[in-house]
Amino acid sequence: MTLSGPAFGRRIAELRTSMVASAVDAFVVTSRPNLFYLTGFDGSAGAALIRPTRAFLMVDFRYLTAARDMLAARGERAIALERVDGDHDEAIVALLEREGAQRIGVEAESMSIGRFTRLSTALASAASPGVDGSGCPALVPLERLVESMRAVKDDWEIAVLREAARRLSAVAREIPALAREGREEVEIADDINAAIRRAGFSRPAFETIVASGPNSALPHARPGRRRLQSGDGVVLDFGGVYDGYCVDLTRTIQVGRWRPDFRRIFDAVLEAQRTAIAAVRPGVSGRSLDRAARDVLTRHGLGDAFGHGTGHGLGLEVHEEPRISRTAPDSDGALAPGMVFTIEPGAYVAGTGGVRIEDDVLVTEGGCEVLTDVPKEI
Ligand code: GLY
Ligand code: MN
Ligand code: MN
């Protein structure tokens, strides 16, 4: 299979189909991951305007050369570069006016109320509406247009995520050498971060978690100066960004001999994770996978100890669609081939400790492929 890189033109074409369904004649993209997904541009400020037959990438002086080189390097013909002089919002309004856009979709998930108000006010004062108000362009907040496209990965993205998961698994296999009795949580976290960079990641995907002993009962504990002791359970949760894409992995270890009460929790969480992974296939919902994991833990008397969702999508953001959860509004949608997400049940019991086991899976036509490859017990 030849992988030519992200297919920006195809993505923009797919977005246009959603624009037609939402009856907008323009879509303004300001969310950084959405902008990257649609154009390949990854600067700290910038925007895209997608019109029915044209698309513009808007950047200022700081990024002009880089953006021009990027578009030229891939022979991009579908996206025109638009230089922003001065304020970005004023430039967006000026371009919308020049284009004569009337119903302008914006990203409801990420645009701030302040920006929405500024753009709306500027559009209204720039327009010359008829006496009945017709002709005044309107911003239309649209939910998840690009986010739901991003949830289904294409072949290029799957290849990147597969490679990223392979590399993160190699980092995980270093845990036994790093997480030893007498070492501080922060020292271990620093070593994991260094291993993530050595493995070829551009950066950790989030602040690495090393939670030992009583701290393991706190699902998102920050690493501190506590030294690992014999008898501790230790939750180690870390991720990396590779070619822009995030992967995420957790293992829980026991320092010294397994304590029977802690082992019971470990075995229950492992059973919950295996059950949920076995249930992954196209057509099922994130909510049903969450229920599969939760039912196992409830049967073991640990339902109340599982206080978070079972997983989340992975991609340009470490937490994105699809949500594998009982609470997220989008968790009833059918999972589809090409979706990549975590399965990470946990149970946290004050006094005994906490366990979380997390792997990354890809939905396939026939079920799923587990992308991470690390023994559960290391
Ligand atoms: N620590 C982030 C996560 O596993 O989702
Ligand atoms: Mn994690
Ligand atoms: Mn996770």
PDB file of C-alpha atoms and ligand atoms in Angstrom, residues 206 209 220 236-239 247-250 312 318-319 342 344 356 358, ligand 2:
ATOM      1  CA  PHE A 206       0.229  14.739  28.753  1.00  0.00           C
ATOM      2  CA  ILE A 209       1.508   9.849  35.915  1.00  0.00           C
ATOM      3  CA  HIS A 220      -4.889  11.392  38.062  1.00  0.00           C
ATOM      4  CA  LEU A 236       2.123   4.430  35.462  1.00  0.00           C
ATOM      5  CA  ASP A 237       0.216   6.287  32.735  1.00  0.00           C
ATOM      6  CA  PHE A 238       1.990   8.023  29.875  1.00  0.00           C
ATOM      7  CA  GLY A 239       1.598   8.965  26.252  1.00  0.00           C
ATOM      8  CA  VAL A 247      -1.074   7.391  21.926  1.00  0.00           C
ATOM      9  CA  ASP A 248      -1.691   6.586  25.572  1.00  0.00           C
ATOM     10  CA  LEU A 249      -0.876   3.599  27.772  1.00  0.00           C
ATOM     11  CA  THR A 250      -1.176   2.593  31.438  1.00  0.00           C
ATOM     12  CA  HIS A 312     -11.515   7.994  24.687  1.00  0.00           C
ATOM     13  CA  VAL A 318      -5.186  12.792  23.363  1.00  0.00           C
ATOM     14  CA  HIS A 319      -8.855  12.953  24.307  1.00  0.00           C
ATOM     15  CA  THR A 342      -8.298   3.598  24.556  1.00  0.00           C
ATOM     16  CA  GLU A 344      -8.773   1.856  30.298  1.00  0.00           C
ATOM     17  CA  ARG A 356      -5.753   1.078  35.825  1.00  0.00           C
ATOM     18  CA  GLU A 358      -4.959   0.982  29.396  1.00  0.00           C
TER      19      GLU A 358
HETATM   20 MN    MN B   2      -3.465   7.240  29.906  1.00  0.00          MN
END
